[in-house]
Amino acid sequence: MVGTSAYVRARHPVRPRALLLDALGTLVELRPPAPLLQRELARRFGIELSTSQAQHAIAAEIAYYRAHLDEGRDPESLAVLHHRCAQALCVALPPSAALARVEADMLTQALLASLRFRAFADAPPAILAARGRGERVVVASNWDVSLRDVLARVGLAPLLDGIVTSAHAGTRKPAPEVFEQALGAAGARAGDACHVGDSVLEDVAGARGAGIEPILLSRDRAPGPPGVRTITTLSELAGGP
């Protein structure tokens, strides 16, 4: 009997339970970029901006990036995307003689230096706790191909079993393809996974569409939709579904 059971387990291995996680707003946050942009433009080019001017320019750049982030599919196309984001920033900046002298590549570097991410304090322990429970942890995020580098810089990449971006998947959440690729990276079935994110549309509706249990992360403590498990910190994941 023991031999037969071992044979059955070998032919039908237990699939791991998977924890899928969104990135921005769930694992990492963007440090306020407007003050950093003010500092970078003043330091590099002598361009002085008011707070409102910096906020306006950054908002224009972020809007452009969000509309085009999937175009950053590889290092070459990512460089083009960064350049176009800098152009969107430039158009939104107050015109000046100093700005007119700034080359496109230099402005792109100043922009990138203004975009800095940091991990939420609850992210590393939540990932480690999930792995301690035997779960495979994979990020599923609407992001360009630089996400792996971003997560590496904040110390999260080594803790993960996989990273799937919309740029790699060729479509964005809530489309099921992003979730399906994340399940593939985890080696898990939809029924053996849950997905945590902060967007009702992208994360909750997207996960449900892929047959995955959704968990809404509401860091601002806003109530979630009826019937959706809602947490306010990742540490609450230890309590189970």
Short mmCIF file of the C-alpha atoms (twelve columns), coordinates in Angstrom:
data_MODEL
# 
_entry.id   MODEL 
# 
loop_
_atom_site.group_PDB 
_atom_site.id 
_atom_site.type_symbol 
_atom_site.label_atom_id 
_atom_site.label_alt_id 
_atom_site.label_comp_id 
_atom_site.label_asym_id 
_atom_site.label_seq_id 
_atom_site.Cartn_x 
_atom_site.Cartn_y 
_atom_site.Cartn_z 
_atom_site.pdbx_PDB_model_num 
ATOM 1   C CA . MET A 1   0.000   0.000  0.000   1 
ATOM 2   C CA . VAL A 2   2.813   2.408  0.818   1 
ATOM 3   C CA . GLY A 3   4.420   1.768  -2.529  1 
ATOM 4   C CA . THR A 4   1.124   2.302  -4.338  1 
ATOM 5   C CA . SER A 5   0.479   5.605  -2.531  1 
ATOM 6   C CA . ALA A 6   3.942   6.841  -3.384  1 
ATOM 7   C CA . TYR A 7   3.344   5.891  -7.023  1 
ATOM 8   C CA . VAL A 8   0.051   7.789  -7.086  1 
ATOM 9   C CA . ARG A 9   1.659   10.870 -5.547  1 
ATOM 10  C CA . ALA A 10  4.457   10.730 -8.100  1 
ATOM 11  C CA . ARG A 11  1.984   10.606 -10.979 1 
ATOM 12  C CA . HIS A 12  -0.302  13.234 -9.436  1 
ATOM 13  C CA . PRO A 13  1.929   15.679 -7.542  1 
ATOM 14  C CA . VAL A 14  0.244   18.107 -5.174  1 
ATOM 15  C CA . ARG A 15  0.001   21.479 -6.845  1 
ATOM 16  C CA . PRO A 16  1.138   24.377 -4.667  1 
ATOM 17  C CA . ARG A 17  -1.298  27.027 -3.551  1 
ATOM 18  C CA . ALA A 18  -0.343  30.328 -5.153  1 
ATOM 19  C CA . LEU A 19  -0.455  33.872 -3.864  1 
ATOM 20  C CA . LEU A 20  -0.591  36.378 -6.716  1 
ATOM 21  C CA . LEU A 21  0.154   40.001 -5.899  1 
ATOM 22  C CA . ASP A 22  -0.260  43.309 -7.660  1 
ATOM 23  C CA . ALA A 23  2.769   45.620 -7.517  1 
ATOM 24  C CA . LEU A 24  1.969   49.347 -7.331  1 
ATOM 25  C CA . GLY A 25  -0.155  50.146 -4.304  1 
ATOM 26  C CA . THR A 26  0.187   46.595 -3.016  1 
ATOM 27  C CA . LEU A 27  3.895   45.811 -2.736  1 
ATOM 28  C CA . VAL A 28  5.474   49.143 -3.629  1 
ATOM 29  C CA . GLU A 29  4.625   52.811 -3.688  1 
ATOM 30  C CA . LEU A 30  6.006   55.706 -5.684  1 
ATOM 31  C CA . ARG A 31  7.707   58.287 -3.526  1 
ATOM 32  C CA . PRO A 32  6.183   61.754 -4.115  1 
ATOM 33  C CA . PRO A 33  7.833   62.590 -7.441  1 
ATOM 34  C CA . ALA A 34  7.139   66.326 -7.713  1 
ATOM 35  C CA . PRO A 35  9.692   67.406 -5.054  1 
ATOM 36  C CA . LEU A 36  12.268  65.078 -6.588  1 
ATOM 37  C CA . LEU A 37  11.609  66.536 -10.038 1 
ATOM 38  C CA . GLN A 38  12.032  70.054 -8.654  1 
ATOM 39  C CA . ARG A 39  15.368  69.078 -7.145  1 
ATOM 40  C CA . GLU A 40  16.648  67.273 -10.237 1 
ATOM 41  C CA . LEU A 41  15.762  70.062 -12.664 1 
ATOM 42  C CA . ALA A 42  17.262  72.718 -10.408 1 
ATOM 43  C CA . ARG A 43  20.436  70.737 -9.748  1 
ATOM 44  C CA . ARG A 44  21.047  69.616 -13.320 1 
ATOM 45  C CA . PHE A 45  19.787  72.531 -15.399 1 
ATOM 46  C CA . GLY A 46  19.102  75.470 -13.107 1 
ATOM 47  C CA . ILE A 47  15.372  75.217 -13.811 1 
ATOM 48  C CA . GLU A 48  13.295  76.344 -10.839 1 
ATOM 49  C CA . LEU A 49  9.713   75.092 -10.566 1 
ATOM 50  C CA . SER A 50  6.939   75.835 -8.127  1 
ATOM 51  C CA . THR A 51  5.300   72.898 -6.417  1 
ATOM 52  C CA . SER A 52  2.184   73.234 -8.561  1 
ATOM 53  C CA . GLN A 53  4.240   73.396 -11.764 1 
ATOM 54  C CA . ALA A 54  6.145   70.251 -10.830 1 
ATOM 55  C CA . GLN A 55  2.945   68.444 -9.887  1 
ATOM 56  C CA . HIS A 56  1.304   69.419 -13.179 1 
ATOM 57  C CA . ALA A 57  4.260   68.208 -15.236 1 
ATOM 58  C CA . ILE A 58  4.563   64.909 -13.364 1 
ATOM 59  C CA . ALA A 59  0.820   64.302 -13.684 1 
ATOM 60  C CA . ALA A 60  1.099   64.724 -17.455 1 
ATOM 61  C CA . GLU A 61  4.018   62.300 -17.614 1 
ATOM 62  C CA . ILE A 62  2.252   59.706 -15.472 1 
ATOM 63  C CA . ALA A 63  -0.889  59.958 -17.602 1 
ATOM 64  C CA . TYR A 64  1.159   59.351 -20.739 1 
ATOM 65  C CA . TYR A 65  3.000   56.440 -19.147 1 
ATOM 66  C CA . ARG A 66  -0.177  54.743 -17.965 1 
ATOM 67  C CA . ALA A 67  -1.623  54.944 -21.461 1 
ATOM 68  C CA . HIS A 68  1.508   53.464 -23.061 1 
ATOM 69  C CA . LEU A 69  3.236   51.309 -20.424 1 
ATOM 70  C CA . ASP A 70  2.712   48.082 -22.375 1 
ATOM 71  C CA . GLU A 71  4.969   49.435 -25.119 1 
ATOM 72  C CA . GLY A 72  8.008   48.841 -22.885 1 
ATOM 73  C CA . ARG A 73  8.385   45.175 -23.867 1 
ATOM 74  C CA . ASP A 74  12.193  44.960 -23.982 1 
ATOM 75  C CA . PRO A 75  15.176  47.228 -23.251 1 
ATOM 76  C CA . GLU A 76  15.021  48.923 -26.640 1 
ATOM 77  C CA . SER A 77  11.298  49.696 -26.600 1 
ATOM 78  C CA . LEU A 78  11.541  50.668 -22.923 1 
ATOM 79  C CA . ALA A 79  14.150  53.296 -23.784 1 
ATOM 80  C CA . VAL A 80  11.812  54.687 -26.447 1 
ATOM 81  C CA . LEU A 81  8.957   54.760 -23.934 1 
ATOM 82  C CA . HIS A 82  11.103  56.628 -21.408 1 
ATOM 83  C CA . HIS A 83  12.047  59.161 -24.073 1 
ATOM 84  C CA . ARG A 84  8.402   59.758 -24.991 1 
ATOM 85  C CA . CYS A 85  7.452   60.126 -21.335 1 
ATOM 86  C CA . ALA A 86  10.130  62.797 -21.026 1 
ATOM 87  C CA . GLN A 87  8.637   64.544 -24.051 1 
ATOM 88  C CA . ALA A 88  5.228   64.547 -22.357 1 
ATOM 89  C CA . LEU A 89  6.884   66.007 -19.276 1 
ATOM 90  C CA . CYS A 90  8.641   68.680 -21.334 1 
ATOM 91  C CA . VAL A 91  5.417   69.814 -22.989 1 
ATOM 92  C CA . ALA A 92  3.823   70.241 -19.560 1 
ATOM 93  C CA . LEU A 93  6.728   72.262 -18.124 1 
ATOM 94  C CA . PRO A 94  6.704   76.070 -18.254 1 
ATOM 95  C CA . PRO A 95  8.670   77.163 -21.335 1 
ATOM 96  C CA . SER A 96  12.013  78.791 -20.627 1 
ATOM 97  C CA . ALA A 97  15.373  79.408 -22.250 1 
ATOM 98  C CA . ALA A 98  16.961  76.971 -19.799 1 
ATOM 99  C CA . LEU A 99  14.519  74.215 -20.717 1 
ATOM 100 C CA . ALA A 100 15.074  74.832 -24.427 1 
ATOM 101 C CA . ARG A 101 18.772  74.068 -23.944 1 
ATOM 102 C CA . VAL A 102 18.138  70.683 -22.304 1 
ATOM 103 C CA . GLU A 103 18.735  67.731 -24.602 1 
ATOM 104 C CA . ALA A 104 16.120  64.988 -24.718 1 
ATOM 105 C CA . ASP A 105 18.399  62.332 -23.227 1 
ATOM 106 C CA . MET A 106 19.345  64.620 -20.351 1 
ATOM 107 C CA . LEU A 107 15.713  65.365 -19.543 1 
ATOM 108 C CA . THR A 108 14.925  61.651 -19.673 1 
ATOM 109 C CA . GLN A 109 17.634  60.948 -17.105 1 
ATOM 110 C CA . ALA A 110 16.325  63.704 -14.838 1 
ATOM 111 C CA . LEU A 111 12.827  62.263 -15.087 1 
ATOM 112 C CA . LEU A 112 13.961  58.739 -14.246 1 
ATOM 113 C CA . ALA A 113 15.911  60.055 -11.266 1 
ATOM 114 C CA . SER A 114 12.667  61.603 -10.004 1 
ATOM 115 C CA . LEU A 115 10.754  58.304 -10.057 1 
ATOM 116 C CA . ARG A 116 11.737  56.308 -6.999  1 
ATOM 117 C CA . PHE A 117 9.861   53.400 -5.494  1 
ATOM 118 C CA . ARG A 118 9.913   51.901 -2.035  1 
ATOM 119 C CA . ALA A 119 8.463   48.702 -0.650  1 
ATOM 120 C CA . PHE A 120 5.627   48.872 1.828   1 
ATOM 121 C CA . ALA A 121 6.829   47.733 5.239   1 
ATOM 122 C CA . ASP A 122 4.320   44.875 5.313   1 
ATOM 123 C CA . ALA A 123 5.408   43.450 1.941   1 
ATOM 124 C CA . PRO A 124 8.557   41.436 2.819   1 
ATOM 125 C CA . PRO A 125 7.103   39.718 5.912   1 
ATOM 126 C CA . ALA A 126 3.872   38.896 4.064   1 
ATOM 127 C CA . ILE A 127 5.778   37.289 1.193   1 
ATOM 128 C CA . LEU A 128 8.005   35.328 3.554   1 
ATOM 129 C CA . ALA A 129 4.999   34.193 5.596   1 
ATOM 130 C CA . ALA A 130 3.245   32.965 2.450   1 
ATOM 131 C CA . ARG A 131 6.288   31.020 1.362   1 
ATOM 132 C CA . GLY A 132 6.533   29.611 4.860   1 
ATOM 133 C CA . ARG A 133 2.996   28.277 4.390   1 
ATOM 134 C CA . GLY A 134 4.162   26.530 1.239   1 
ATOM 135 C CA . GLU A 135 2.624   29.013 -1.187  1 
ATOM 136 C CA . ARG A 136 4.237   30.117 -4.430  1 
ATOM 137 C CA . VAL A 137 4.310   33.911 -4.645  1 
ATOM 138 C CA . VAL A 138 4.092   35.588 -8.057  1 
ATOM 139 C CA . VAL A 139 3.566   39.230 -8.974  1 
ATOM 140 C CA . ALA A 140 0.948   40.002 -11.647 1 
ATOM 141 C CA . SER A 141 1.047   43.676 -12.540 1 
ATOM 142 C CA . ASN A 142 0.267   46.227 -15.222 1 
ATOM 143 C CA . TRP A 143 3.834   47.447 -15.758 1 
ATOM 144 C CA . ASP A 144 6.593   47.583 -18.336 1 
ATOM 145 C CA . VAL A 145 9.533   45.177 -18.350 1 
ATOM 146 C CA . SER A 146 11.445  47.248 -15.795 1 
ATOM 147 C CA . LEU A 147 9.330   45.878 -12.940 1 
ATOM 148 C CA . ARG A 148 11.848  43.155 -12.122 1 
ATOM 149 C CA . ASP A 149 14.562  45.793 -11.708 1 
ATOM 150 C CA . VAL A 150 12.267  47.945 -9.568  1 
ATOM 151 C CA . LEU A 151 11.459  45.021 -7.276  1 
ATOM 152 C CA . ALA A 152 15.133  44.097 -7.110  1 
ATOM 153 C CA . ARG A 153 16.097  47.618 -6.029  1 
ATOM 154 C CA . VAL A 154 13.597  47.558 -3.160  1 
ATOM 155 C CA . GLY A 155 14.689  44.074 -2.088  1 
ATOM 156 C CA . LEU A 156 11.565  42.124 -3.054  1 
ATOM 157 C CA . ALA A 157 12.621  40.304 -6.231  1 
ATOM 158 C CA . PRO A 158 14.693  37.612 -4.442  1 
ATOM 159 C CA . LEU A 159 11.653  36.725 -2.311  1 
ATOM 160 C CA . LEU A 160 9.390   36.002 -5.287  1 
ATOM 161 C CA . ASP A 161 8.810   32.897 -7.385  1 
ATOM 162 C CA . GLY A 162 7.914   34.880 -10.485 1 
ATOM 163 C CA . ILE A 163 7.070   38.283 -11.950 1 
ATOM 164 C CA . VAL A 164 4.527   38.716 -14.752 1 
ATOM 165 C CA . THR A 165 3.882   42.105 -16.341 1 
ATOM 166 C CA . SER A 166 1.268   43.252 -18.796 1 
ATOM 167 C CA . ALA A 167 4.097   44.167 -21.162 1 
ATOM 168 C CA . HIS A 168 5.184   40.520 -21.189 1 
ATOM 169 C CA . ALA A 169 1.631   39.191 -21.377 1 
ATOM 170 C CA . GLY A 170 0.685   41.482 -24.245 1 
ATOM 171 C CA . THR A 171 -2.437  42.724 -22.478 1 
ATOM 172 C CA . ARG A 172 -3.425  44.360 -19.212 1 
ATOM 173 C CA . LYS A 173 -5.394  43.311 -16.207 1 
ATOM 174 C CA . PRO A 174 -8.313  42.775 -15.950 1 
ATOM 175 C CA . ALA A 175 -7.675  40.559 -19.000 1 
ATOM 176 C CA . PRO A 176 -7.261  36.934 -17.875 1 
ATOM 177 C CA . GLU A 177 -4.002  36.377 -19.766 1 
ATOM 178 C CA . VAL A 178 -1.956  38.189 -17.114 1 
ATOM 179 C CA . PHE A 179 -3.404  35.983 -14.386 1 
ATOM 180 C CA . GLU A 180 -3.026  32.837 -16.469 1 
ATOM 181 C CA . GLN A 181 0.659   33.533 -17.033 1 
ATOM 182 C CA . ALA A 182 1.090   34.193 -13.314 1 
ATOM 183 C CA . LEU A 183 -0.556  30.855 -12.530 1 
ATOM 184 C CA . GLY A 184 1.810   29.211 -14.977 1 
ATOM 185 C CA . ALA A 185 4.786   30.798 -13.236 1 
ATOM 186 C CA . ALA A 186 3.472   29.480 -9.920  1 
ATOM 187 C CA . GLY A 187 2.657   26.037 -11.287 1 
ATOM 188 C CA . ALA A 188 -0.817  26.341 -9.793  1 
ATOM 189 C CA . ARG A 189 -4.431  26.105 -10.897 1 
ATOM 190 C CA . ALA A 190 -6.885  28.971 -10.597 1 
ATOM 191 C CA . GLY A 191 -8.789  27.161 -7.860  1 
ATOM 192 C CA . ASP A 192 -5.605  26.888 -5.807  1 
ATOM 193 C CA . ALA A 193 -4.750  30.584 -5.908  1 
ATOM 194 C CA . CYS A 194 -5.801  33.982 -4.660  1 
ATOM 195 C CA . HIS A 195 -4.861  37.396 -5.998  1 
ATOM 196 C CA . VAL A 196 -4.313  40.496 -3.880  1 
ATOM 197 C CA . GLY A 197 -4.466  43.992 -5.307  1 
ATOM 198 C CA . ASP A 198 -5.785  47.479 -4.669  1 
ATOM 199 C CA . SER A 199 -7.954  47.949 -7.784  1 
ATOM 200 C CA . VAL A 200 -11.546 46.759 -7.914  1 
ATOM 201 C CA . LEU A 201 -11.487 46.662 -11.713 1 
ATOM 202 C CA . GLU A 202 -7.994  45.380 -12.467 1 
ATOM 203 C CA . ASP A 203 -7.496  43.079 -9.497  1 
ATOM 204 C CA . VAL A 204 -10.882 42.006 -8.149  1 
ATOM 205 C CA . ALA A 205 -12.797 41.788 -11.430 1 
ATOM 206 C CA . GLY A 206 -9.725  40.535 -13.262 1 
ATOM 207 C CA . ALA A 207 -9.044  37.740 -10.791 1 
ATOM 208 C CA . ARG A 208 -12.676 36.667 -10.778 1 
ATOM 209 C CA . GLY A 209 -12.678 36.576 -14.559 1 
ATOM 210 C CA . ALA A 210 -9.742  34.177 -14.422 1 
ATOM 211 C CA . GLY A 211 -11.439 31.986 -11.811 1 
ATOM 212 C CA . ILE A 212 -9.152  33.157 -9.002  1 
ATOM 213 C CA . GLU A 213 -10.250 34.217 -5.530  1 
ATOM 214 C CA . PRO A 214 -9.790  38.014 -5.243  1 
ATOM 215 C CA . ILE A 215 -8.680  39.862 -2.130  1 
ATOM 216 C CA . LEU A 216 -8.927  43.647 -2.174  1 
ATOM 217 C CA . LEU A 217 -6.179  45.555 -0.386  1 
ATOM 218 C CA . SER A 218 -7.636  48.831 0.875   1 
ATOM 219 C CA . ARG A 219 -4.790  50.678 2.551   1 
ATOM 220 C CA . ASP A 220 -7.000  53.738 3.013   1 
ATOM 221 C CA . ARG A 221 -9.610  51.534 4.746   1 
ATOM 222 C CA . ALA A 222 -12.316 52.285 2.183   1 
ATOM 223 C CA . PRO A 223 -14.945 49.509 2.147   1 
ATOM 224 C CA . GLY A 224 -14.720 46.945 -0.621  1 
ATOM 225 C CA . PRO A 225 -17.529 45.587 -2.796  1 
ATOM 226 C CA . PRO A 226 -20.017 43.239 -1.142  1 
ATOM 227 C CA . GLY A 227 -18.828 39.659 -1.071  1 
ATOM 228 C CA . VAL A 228 -15.156 40.527 -1.597  1 
ATOM 229 C CA . ARG A 229 -12.686 39.851 1.174   1 
ATOM 230 C CA . THR A 230 -11.061 43.198 1.971   1 
ATOM 231 C CA . ILE A 231 -7.904  43.729 4.010   1 
ATOM 232 C CA . THR A 232 -6.090  46.893 5.025   1 
ATOM 233 C CA . THR A 233 -2.571  45.467 5.338   1 
ATOM 234 C CA . LEU A 234 -0.785  42.491 3.830   1 
ATOM 235 C CA . SER A 235 -0.190  41.146 7.331   1 
ATOM 236 C CA . GLU A 236 -3.876  40.166 7.399   1 
ATOM 237 C CA . LEU A 237 -3.190  37.503 4.771   1 
ATOM 238 C CA . ALA A 238 -1.839  35.255 7.509   1 
ATOM 239 C CA . GLY A 239 -5.407  34.794 8.682   1 
ATOM 240 C CA . GLY A 240 -6.233  32.786 5.565   1 
ATOM 241 C CA . PRO A 241 -9.152  33.147 3.133   1 
# 
